[in-house]
XYZ file of N, CA and C in Angstrom:
762
model
N 60.243 164.838 0.629
C 59.452 165.678 1.185
C 58.224 165.082 1.498
N 57.678 163.921 0.680
C 56.287 163.487 0.493
C 56.224 162.685 1.970
N 57.180 162.207 2.431
C 57.049 161.262 3.698
C 57.123 162.009 4.929
N 57.677 163.312 4.833
C 57.307 164.516 5.939
C 55.818 164.647 6.073
N 55.191 165.006 4.719
C 53.778 165.643 4.678
C 52.953 164.573 5.403
N 53.201 163.256 4.886
C 52.177 162.060 5.152
C 52.554 162.081 6.875
N 53.777 162.198 7.340
C 53.828 162.159 8.856
C 53.049 163.189 9.481
N 53.403 164.186 8.944
C 52.383 165.655 9.650
C 51.033 165.452 9.879
N 50.729 165.000 8.342
C 49.028 164.913 8.546
C 48.668 163.658 9.610
N 49.399 162.583 9.485
C 49.058 161.805 10.578
C 49.107 162.016 11.834
N 50.234 162.796 12.238
C 50.059 163.395 13.890
C 48.753 164.625 13.709
N 48.737 165.067 12.847
C 47.614 165.998 12.882
C 46.272 165.344 13.449
N 45.881 164.459 12.383
C 44.580 163.431 12.701
C 44.734 162.942 13.837
N 45.698 161.851 13.908
C 45.715 161.118 15.391
C 45.609 161.860 16.368
N 46.302 163.200 16.706
C 46.279 163.652 17.858
C 44.951 164.412 18.029
N 44.290 165.013 16.830
C 43.042 165.430 16.995
C 42.275 164.576 17.527
N 42.039 163.450 16.844
C 41.034 162.306 17.390
C 41.048 161.718 18.789
N 42.578 162.118 19.332
C 42.334 161.710 20.613
C 41.914 162.538 21.918
N 41.582 163.753 21.277
C 41.131 164.666 22.320
C 40.197 164.129 23.267
N 39.074 163.099 22.772
C 37.869 162.691 23.457
C 38.676 161.676 24.582
N 39.866 160.961 24.141
C 40.553 160.245 25.208
C 41.060 161.037 26.315
N 41.566 161.991 25.864
C 42.335 162.927 26.829
C 41.267 163.538 27.758
N 40.217 163.982 27.446
C 39.198 164.296 28.546
C 38.721 163.309 29.555
N 38.365 162.056 28.705
C 38.340 161.220 29.867
C 39.430 160.644 30.835
N 40.629 160.577 30.351
C 41.526 160.642 31.497
C 41.912 161.609 32.166
N 41.459 163.018 31.911
C 41.624 163.796 32.851
C 40.464 164.268 33.768
N 39.249 163.702 33.756
C 37.959 163.547 34.215
C 38.250 162.386 34.926
N 38.465 161.416 34.943
C 38.684 160.210 35.600
C 39.932 159.567 35.768
N 40.838 160.348 36.383
C 42.210 160.107 36.353
C 42.602 158.758 37.125
N 41.735 158.127 38.081
C 41.848 156.949 38.740
C 41.049 155.897 38.252
N 40.440 156.016 36.896
C 39.852 154.972 36.422
C 40.764 154.100 35.396
N 41.682 154.731 34.888
C 42.509 154.242 33.838
C 43.883 154.062 34.611
N 44.255 152.935 33.809
C 46.124 152.642 34.366
C 46.793 153.612 33.431
N 48.305 153.469 33.998
C 49.004 154.240 32.983
C 49.280 153.358 31.672
N 49.096 152.305 31.724
C 49.063 151.444 30.590
C 47.928 151.855 29.786
N 46.981 151.930 29.935
C 45.828 152.349 29.253
C 46.037 153.652 28.556
N 46.698 154.777 29.257
C 47.072 155.970 29.021
C 48.294 156.021 27.796
N 49.167 155.001 28.259
C 50.335 154.937 27.312
C 49.958 154.401 25.765
N 49.126 153.314 26.040
C 48.884 152.941 24.776
C 48.641 153.763 23.517
N 47.768 154.611 23.628
C 47.481 155.642 22.445
C 49.030 155.967 21.947
N 49.835 156.602 22.882
C 51.093 157.075 22.196
C 51.802 156.026 21.504
N 51.845 154.924 22.159
C 53.021 153.766 21.678
C 52.507 153.486 20.247
N 51.044 153.415 20.087
C 50.356 152.961 18.976
C 50.678 153.916 18.152
N 50.267 155.149 18.293
C 50.621 156.543 17.608
C 52.015 156.245 17.084
N 53.066 156.059 17.659
C 54.602 156.050 17.460
C 54.577 154.995 16.526
N 54.213 153.830 16.933
C 54.533 152.622 16.141
C 54.075 152.832 14.438
N 52.842 153.453 14.468
C 52.116 153.494 12.995
C 52.848 154.571 12.418
N 53.269 155.622 13.142
C 53.763 156.866 12.330
C 54.914 156.189 11.666
N 55.953 155.514 12.334
C 57.144 155.069 11.841
C 56.681 154.174 10.452
N 55.844 153.184 10.791
C 55.330 152.254 10.008
C 55.027 153.042 8.680
N 54.430 154.188 8.575
C 54.009 155.053 7.822
C 54.922 155.460 6.596
N 55.915 155.698 7.452
C 57.134 156.364 6.557
C 58.035 155.293 6.544
N 57.996 154.052 6.426
C 58.766 152.925 6.294
C 60.179 152.974 6.967
N 60.039 153.517 8.325
C 61.363 153.581 9.477
C 61.119 152.195 10.259
N 61.731 151.262 9.711
C 61.776 149.835 10.394
C 62.691 149.694 11.713
N 61.967 149.625 12.711
C 62.906 149.153 14.021
C 63.033 148.098 14.494
N 64.291 147.757 14.669
C 64.592 146.362 15.241
C 65.000 146.711 16.743
N 64.502 146.049 17.426
C 64.781 145.918 18.769
C 65.636 144.885 19.551
N 66.570 145.173 20.050
C 67.559 144.132 20.838
C 67.768 144.400 22.215
N 67.869 143.416 22.844
C 67.899 143.326 24.417
C 67.200 143.699 25.212
N 65.907 143.788 24.828
C 64.711 144.019 25.438
C 64.492 143.204 27.108
N 65.121 141.953 26.857
C 65.015 141.238 28.057
C 65.959 141.470 29.194
N 66.818 142.601 28.806
C 67.576 142.921 30.257
C 66.945 144.147 30.982
N 65.721 144.453 30.764
C 65.101 145.390 31.321
C 64.734 144.922 32.850
N 64.900 145.615 33.904
C 64.610 144.937 35.117
C 63.060 145.045 35.244
N 62.456 144.224 36.072
C 61.139 144.599 36.067
C 60.660 145.486 36.865
N 61.670 146.223 37.658
C 61.249 147.491 38.362
C 61.302 148.850 37.834
N 60.755 149.623 38.222
C 60.912 151.077 37.716
C 62.315 151.630 37.505
N 62.640 152.105 36.388
C 64.290 152.502 35.993
C 64.363 153.785 35.198
N 65.442 154.081 35.102
C 65.692 155.448 34.504
C 65.903 155.102 33.077
N 65.628 155.345 31.936
C 66.146 154.992 30.737
C 67.148 156.252 30.331
N 68.457 155.770 29.831
C 69.323 156.889 29.266
C 69.565 156.635 27.924
N 69.246 157.625 26.839
C 69.163 157.531 25.581
C 69.968 158.536 24.962
N 70.646 158.041 23.938
C 71.257 158.864 22.948
C 70.348 159.579 21.981
N 70.612 160.538 21.393
C 69.874 161.689 20.831
C 70.382 162.107 19.445
N 70.015 161.564 18.269
C 70.575 161.883 16.905
C 69.556 162.354 15.911
N 68.440 161.940 16.181
C 67.401 162.747 15.316
C 66.272 163.091 15.805
N 65.328 163.987 15.472
C 64.173 164.642 15.711
C 62.999 163.349 15.854
N 63.329 162.331 15.758
C 62.143 161.268 15.529
C 62.582 160.071 16.811
N 63.668 160.554 17.480
C 64.051 159.488 18.583
C 63.099 159.138 19.562
N 62.281 160.308 19.783
C 61.124 160.084 20.961
C 60.323 159.013 20.433
N 59.704 158.960 19.123
C 59.037 158.028 18.280
C 59.771 156.673 18.523
N 61.085 156.677 18.168
C 61.766 155.398 18.029
C 61.609 154.773 19.493
N 61.822 155.711 20.330
C 61.875 155.341 22.023
C 60.742 154.658 22.576
N 59.541 155.609 22.257
C 58.287 155.260 22.643
C 57.636 153.786 21.831
N 58.056 153.679 20.689
C 57.549 152.446 20.154
C 58.145 151.429 20.480
N 59.416 151.143 21.277
C 60.390 150.239 21.485
C 60.138 149.728 23.088
N 59.620 150.590 23.913
C 59.990 150.310 25.322
C 58.790 149.221 25.865
N 59.005 148.495 26.695
C 57.897 147.579 27.196
C 57.068 148.016 28.182
N 56.920 149.429 28.687
C 56.081 150.039 29.924
C 56.026 151.422 29.570
N 54.991 151.990 30.146
C 54.525 153.421 30.003
C 56.131 153.928 30.776
N 56.497 155.175 29.724
C 57.640 155.904 30.395
C 56.943 157.490 30.448
N 57.664 158.307 31.310
C 57.520 159.660 31.156
C 59.043 160.052 30.679
N 58.945 161.340 29.906
C 60.510 161.630 29.723
C 60.597 163.077 30.386
N 61.889 163.386 30.288
C 62.339 164.505 30.852
C 62.730 165.370 29.592
N 61.964 166.259 29.765
C 61.980 167.441 28.456
C 62.552 168.794 28.683
N 63.315 169.465 27.640
C 63.716 170.832 27.982
C 62.656 171.758 28.264
N 63.049 172.642 29.244
C 61.770 173.478 29.404
C 61.631 174.714 28.356
N 61.496 174.564 27.200
C 61.284 175.383 26.388
C 59.938 175.732 25.479
N 59.260 177.163 25.540
C 58.050 177.017 24.903
C 57.665 176.174 23.883
N 58.695 175.964 22.871
C 58.458 175.372 21.603
C 57.899 173.733 22.173
N 58.208 173.131 23.156
C 58.183 171.697 23.768
C 56.636 171.989 24.707
N 56.702 172.875 25.474
C 55.794 172.741 26.559
C 54.179 173.273 25.808
N 54.179 174.002 24.798
C 53.033 174.705 24.224
C 52.414 173.868 22.632
N 52.926 172.821 22.459
C 52.430 172.099 21.497
C 50.940 171.717 21.748
N 49.983 172.094 20.864
C 48.570 171.764 21.273
C 48.317 170.164 21.381
N 47.497 169.814 22.286
C 47.152 168.529 22.537
C 48.350 167.605 23.069
N 49.379 167.788 21.894
C 50.502 166.718 22.586
C 51.166 167.284 23.990
N 51.094 168.583 24.371
C 51.570 168.840 25.723
C 50.779 168.140 26.809
N 49.222 168.045 26.503
C 48.449 167.336 27.273
C 48.428 165.914 27.373
N 49.282 165.355 26.425
C 49.478 163.870 26.191
C 50.665 163.642 27.477
N 51.645 164.804 27.287
C 52.792 164.845 28.067
C 52.645 164.940 29.608
N 51.660 165.722 29.983
C 51.210 165.657 31.574
C 50.521 164.281 31.682
N 49.969 163.629 30.976
C 49.145 162.554 31.265
C 50.177 161.444 31.717
N 51.399 161.539 31.176
C 52.133 160.311 31.109
C 53.391 160.858 32.066
N 53.019 161.879 32.651
C 54.072 162.359 33.774
C 55.280 162.814 33.413
N 55.536 163.465 32.234
C 57.024 163.993 31.360
C 57.094 165.001 32.588
N 58.535 165.360 32.642
C 58.907 166.432 33.495
C 59.730 167.390 32.593
N 59.550 168.567 32.865
C 60.434 169.737 32.092
C 61.237 170.231 33.188
N 62.624 170.119 32.422
C 63.651 170.762 33.126
C 64.295 171.950 32.766
N 64.701 172.911 33.493
C 65.186 174.257 33.238
C 66.726 174.041 33.414
N 67.242 174.276 32.341
C 68.919 173.983 32.248
C 69.706 175.222 32.598
N 69.030 176.410 32.953
C 69.705 177.503 33.151
C 69.335 177.877 34.584
N 68.781 177.330 35.275
C 68.064 177.777 36.688
C 68.443 176.655 37.450
N 69.500 176.221 38.275
C 69.775 175.244 38.939
C 68.849 174.792 39.990
N 68.358 175.933 40.673
C 67.219 175.613 41.785
C 65.969 174.810 40.872
N 65.532 175.461 39.859
C 64.573 174.614 39.248
C 64.669 173.424 38.574
N 66.008 173.621 38.234
C 66.476 172.479 37.553
C 66.598 171.174 38.569
N 66.722 171.074 39.880
C 66.966 170.512 40.836
C 65.430 169.925 41.346
N 64.356 170.755 41.312
C 63.080 170.807 41.321
C 62.836 169.480 40.570
N 62.942 169.667 39.098
C 62.701 168.957 38.065
C 63.100 167.577 38.589
N 64.581 167.371 38.862
C 65.198 166.134 39.235
C 64.530 165.340 40.419
N 63.983 166.105 41.244
C 63.522 165.317 42.192
C 61.848 164.883 41.972
N 61.250 165.662 41.256
C 59.903 165.420 40.332
C 60.014 164.153 39.711
N 60.931 164.116 38.886
C 61.316 162.814 37.901
C 61.417 161.517 38.721
N 62.289 161.686 40.001
C 62.577 160.859 40.754
C 61.577 160.349 41.581
N 60.655 161.012 42.032
C 59.469 160.770 42.746
C 58.290 159.844 41.718
N 58.511 160.186 40.433
C 57.588 159.244 39.485
C 58.211 157.837 39.647
N 59.615 157.907 39.528
C 60.078 156.574 39.475
C 60.071 155.712 41.009
N 59.985 156.367 42.146
C 59.751 155.606 43.596
C 57.996 155.150 43.449
N 57.394 156.082 42.773
C 55.921 155.718 42.393
C 55.466 154.599 41.526
N 56.472 154.369 40.844
C 56.349 153.050 39.830
C 56.508 153.577 38.409
N 56.650 154.606 38.269
C 56.501 155.247 36.457
C 58.387 155.587 36.320
N 58.599 154.641 35.195
C 59.884 154.775 34.499
C 60.106 155.863 34.131
N 61.101 156.634 34.035
C 61.390 157.704 33.436
C 62.661 157.615 32.201
N 62.662 158.526 31.040
C 63.746 158.588 30.392
C 64.248 159.912 30.318
N 65.505 159.982 29.891
C 66.095 161.071 29.483
C 67.309 160.811 28.411
N 67.231 162.111 27.723
C 68.400 162.444 26.693
C 69.509 163.212 27.216
N 70.448 162.733 27.914
C 71.451 163.296 28.760
C 72.435 164.303 27.816
N 72.539 164.380 26.497
C 73.213 164.824 25.681
C 72.691 166.254 25.783
N 71.570 166.527 25.859
C 70.911 167.966 25.845
C 70.661 168.581 24.493
N 70.956 167.719 23.739
C 70.672 168.079 22.414
C 70.938 166.950 21.403
N 70.706 167.357 20.129
C 70.832 166.269 19.224
C 72.624 166.145 18.867
N 73.052 164.903 18.764
C 74.225 164.807 18.863
C 75.139 165.459 18.201
N 74.667 165.292 16.725
C 75.448 166.290 15.710
C 75.360 167.812 15.750
N 74.454 168.365 16.350
C 74.267 169.859 16.682
C 75.206 170.074 17.834
N 75.341 169.335 18.563
C 76.791 169.417 19.757
C 77.925 169.253 19.265
N 78.214 168.340 18.377
C 79.530 167.877 17.882
C 79.368 166.915 16.843
N 79.557 167.315 15.773
C 79.337 166.723 14.621
C 80.344 165.405 14.176
N 81.512 165.500 15.053
C 82.210 164.381 15.010
C 82.073 163.376 15.680
N 81.106 163.390 17.110
C 80.844 162.462 17.942
C 79.695 161.612 17.326
N 79.940 160.361 17.599
C 78.858 159.141 17.794
C 77.733 159.448 19.069
N 78.052 160.043 20.181
C 77.540 160.499 21.168
C 78.240 161.627 21.876
N 77.530 162.615 21.971
C 78.209 163.819 22.564
C 78.260 163.803 24.255
N 79.064 164.519 24.484
C 79.332 164.682 26.075
C 77.775 165.023 26.845
N 77.482 164.060 27.891
C 76.594 164.197 28.545
C 76.395 165.518 29.683
N 75.200 165.804 29.763
C 75.029 166.817 31.089
C 74.655 165.832 32.267
N 75.858 165.330 32.670
C 75.489 164.287 33.701
C 74.537 164.773 34.890
N 74.304 165.796 35.114
C 73.509 166.012 36.364
C 72.059 165.422 36.169
N 71.747 165.136 35.233
C 70.362 164.590 34.985
C 70.327 162.993 35.680
N 71.583 162.505 35.770
C 71.701 161.130 36.197
C 71.230 161.444 37.569
N 71.376 162.486 38.451
C 70.952 162.193 39.732
C 69.761 161.900 40.011
N 68.694 161.892 39.024
C 67.278 161.349 39.201
C 67.556 159.781 39.619
N 68.527 158.955 39.195
C 68.764 157.509 39.299
C 69.219 157.598 40.817
N 70.085 158.375 41.370
C 70.807 158.640 42.607
C 69.223 158.805 43.542
N 68.624 159.483 43.382
C 67.666 159.972 44.303
C 66.525 158.911 44.246
N 66.300 158.404 43.217
C 65.136 157.134 43.320
C 65.727 155.720 43.492
N 67.248 155.454 43.816
C 67.578 154.582 43.891
C 67.261 153.263 43.212
N 67.131 153.602 42.133
C 66.616 152.943 40.800
C 67.781 152.447 39.533
N 67.735 151.441 39.125
C 68.612 151.137 38.021
C 68.631 152.056 36.680
N 69.710 152.338 36.100
C 69.736 152.970 34.829
C 70.106 151.780 33.604
N 68.957 152.118 32.956
C 68.984 151.301 31.728
C 69.369 151.962 30.392
N 71.020 152.032 29.887
C 71.294 152.664 28.515
C 70.578 152.289 27.415
N 69.798 153.061 26.612
C 69.548 152.643 25.264
C 70.185 153.361 24.124
N 70.581 152.722 23.291
C 71.507 153.020 22.179
C 70.489 153.112 20.685
N 70.168 154.163 20.404
C 69.376 154.261 18.954
C 70.396 154.515 18.051
N 70.535 153.608 16.820
C 71.276 153.437 15.749
C 71.005 153.642 14.574
N 71.590 154.433 13.959
C 71.290 154.900 12.479
C 70.076 155.890 12.293
N 69.864 156.137 13.416
C 68.144 157.377 13.363
C 68.908 158.666 12.752
N 70.143 159.240 12.832
C 70.251 160.375 12.248
C 69.837 160.427 10.856
N 69.596 159.125 10.121
C 69.177 159.252 8.813
C 67.626 159.334 8.732
N 67.260 159.239 9.584
C 65.623 159.251 9.597
C 65.188 160.544 9.236
N 65.757 161.601 9.597
C 65.469 162.990 9.530
C 66.453 164.165 9.280
N 66.212 164.578 8.338
C 67.165 165.607 7.688
C 66.735 166.793 8.287
N 67.282 167.461 9.425
C 67.046 168.738 9.544
C 67.002 168.899 11.121
N 67.065 170.014 11.599
C 67.062 170.220 13.095
C 65.632 170.981 13.401
N 65.127 171.768 12.577
C 63.847 172.139 12.746
C 62.509 171.582 12.580
N 61.454 171.941 13.008
C 59.994 171.032 12.934
C 59.977 171.027 11.495
N 60.403 171.539 10.473
C 60.173 171.148 8.807
C 61.571 170.612 8.497
N 61.116 169.250 8.040
C 62.664 169.064 7.184
C 62.128 167.571 6.472
N 63.089 166.651 5.903
C 63.075 165.730 5.590
C 63.087 164.165 5.996
N 62.034 163.417 6.101
C 62.211 162.169 6.539
C 62.576 161.120 5.505
N 63.507 160.064 5.818
C 64.012 159.305 4.931
C 63.873 158.057 5.573
N 62.940 156.931 4.858
C 62.760 155.558 4.900
C 64.025 154.996 5.268
N 64.232 154.172 6.321
C 65.400 153.707 6.263
C 65.610 152.477 7.834
N 66.476 151.723 8.043
C 66.541 150.672 8.951
C 66.973 151.274 10.336
N 66.439 150.978 11.569
C 67.074 151.783 12.706
C 67.177 150.494 13.711
N 68.068 150.180 14.735
C 68.347 149.274 15.748
C 68.158 150.295 16.917
N 67.447 149.613 17.911
C 67.413 150.131 19.211
C 68.166 148.991 20.361
N 68.825 149.123 21.094
C 69.300 148.323 21.986
C 69.463 148.809 23.382
N 69.012 148.041 23.862
C 69.109 147.927 25.427
C 70.253 147.329 26.413
N 71.100 148.065 26.638
C 72.272 147.765 27.114
C 71.990 147.054 28.749
N 73.111 146.315 29.222
C 72.940 145.756 30.731
C 72.454 147.154 31.630
N 71.913 146.769 32.531
C 71.142 147.663 33.431
C 72.478 148.097 34.231
N 72.466 149.411 34.763
C 73.756 150.107 35.525
C 73.037 150.104 36.925
N 74.066 149.320 38.236
C 73.693 149.557 39.425
C 74.730 150.331 40.226
N 75.848 150.862 39.498
C 77.197 151.049 40.142
C 76.523 152.442 41.236
N 75.752 153.392 40.468
C 75.518 154.347 41.727
C 74.713 154.113 43.062
N 74.094 152.693 42.809
C 73.189 152.294 43.890
C 74.264 151.427 45.076
N 75.290 150.923 44.378
C 76.222 150.186 45.194
C 77.069 151.133 45.767
N 77.498 152.391 44.953
C 78.792 153.266 45.665
C 77.766 154.663 45.289
N 77.020 155.012 46.189
C 76.406 156.394 45.824
C 77.052 157.747 45.839
N 78.515 157.450 46.207
C 79.488 158.505 46.075
C 80.215 158.686 44.711
N 79.985 158.002 43.832
C 80.443 157.840 42.433
C 79.879 159.042 41.932
N 80.916 159.622 41.126
C 80.421 161.203 40.671
C 79.679 160.841 39.218
N 78.459 161.689 38.952
C 77.565 161.804 37.823
C 78.368 161.782 36.819
N 79.297 162.539 36.789
C 80.349 162.844 35.590
C 81.005 161.456 35.092
N 81.703 160.652 35.952
C 82.203 159.506 35.807
C 81.403 158.338 35.400
N 80.166 158.330 36.066
C 79.121 157.623 35.770
C 78.603 157.677 34.299
N 78.438 158.881 34.048
C 77.708 159.454 32.870
C 78.925 159.053 31.609
N 80.209 159.072 31.949
C 81.252 158.856 30.738
C 81.447 157.263 30.392
N 81.222 156.610 31.712
C 81.305 155.047 31.510
C 79.945 154.696 30.476
N 78.751 155.227 30.711
C 77.655 154.744 30.065
C 77.798 155.438 28.690
N 78.324 156.558 28.397
C 78.603 157.046 26.970
C 79.439 156.151 26.215
N 80.370 155.533 26.841
C 81.602 154.833 26.121
C 81.019 153.317 25.740
N 80.100 153.049 26.731
C 79.481 152.053 26.155
C 78.594 152.205 25.013
N 77.873 153.011 25.006
C 77.072 153.491 23.783
C 77.695 153.575 22.716
N 78.995 154.220 22.729
C 79.599 154.396 21.641
C 80.214 152.751 21.285
N 80.605 151.982 21.697
C 81.031 151.057 21.449
C 80.047 150.114 20.805
N 78.608 150.187 21.180
C 77.656 149.663 20.520
C 77.162 150.043 19.300
N 77.271 151.413 19.109
C 77.202 151.823 17.821
C 78.490 151.563 16.822
N 79.537 151.481 17.198
C 80.718 151.178 16.510
C 80.497 149.730 15.720
N 79.922 148.946 16.885
C 79.604 147.487 16.202
C 78.677 147.368 15.462
N 77.662 148.320 15.610
C 76.694 148.226 14.704
C 76.908 148.521 13.393
N 77.600 149.689 13.230
C 78.152 150.117 12.313
C 78.776 149.403 11.147
N 79.992 148.496 11.690
C 80.600 147.549 10.949
C 79.540 146.483 10.683
N 78.703 145.956 11.247
C 77.899 145.111 10.802
C 76.891 145.531 9.558
N 76.500 146.863 9.680
C 75.418 147.346 8.943
C 76.206 147.545 7.650
N 77.312 148.270 7.259
C 78.205 148.093 6.370
C 78.329 146.742 5.694
N 78.749 146.000 6.529
C 78.917 144.570 5.838
C 77.626 144.154 5.130
N 76.359 144.502 5.975
C 75.369 143.716 5.308
C 74.836 144.620 4.066
N 74.990 145.782 3.974
C 74.382 146.430 2.795
C 75.526 146.348 1.552
N 76.577 145.823 1.818
C 77.527 145.568 0.844
C 77.308 144.496 0.065
N 76.764 143.551 0.903
C 76.535 141.986 0.331
C 75.649 142.322 -1.037
């Protein structure tokens, strides 16, 4: 529980001290680059993980195209957003469930607006489509975006799955933006956070985040169904996790 308390206190202090930065960014939106704005969040994420001794090994970052992309990420822990933000090589906005618990977090919600996060309504197709268009426009304008297409934590949806079924409609963002999809596999993160609620236990452990080969299938063949593309990406994620699990067990058994 001590790790959790340290982590929470660090968030309160860090985000409270960032209010002055936020005011400058909102007052002079064109004076600062997105890199300037994203830098605080990336440092906050990295220092937060370091504080609780969660070590992140990044693999395959050289595979990321220089152009804006849609990152597609598996989701096993409440800390995955920290792991993601700490590891990417560029500013990203995230597609977030349109739920009050996420939209109303003090200060954090302001930072979400700064980096062009998009809230998506899963129950209203019309509103959902508007969010997909908004996210695709962000990419067209140079801002990479990230989605967790499982729609919830893996083990909450299916405790037997390494990666649960995708809500593949979210991949339409890449179709509309005509941008590459970069699958990201976060491995061993389920061990980092015990719980589903805002209060839980944080465990110090090693995590690996791997950037897989970029996907262009939907650009080369726009008629490919999102459900088929999503399943192909999901299968590659599962293969990566299985390979990691074998190597990880072998390493800790030595």
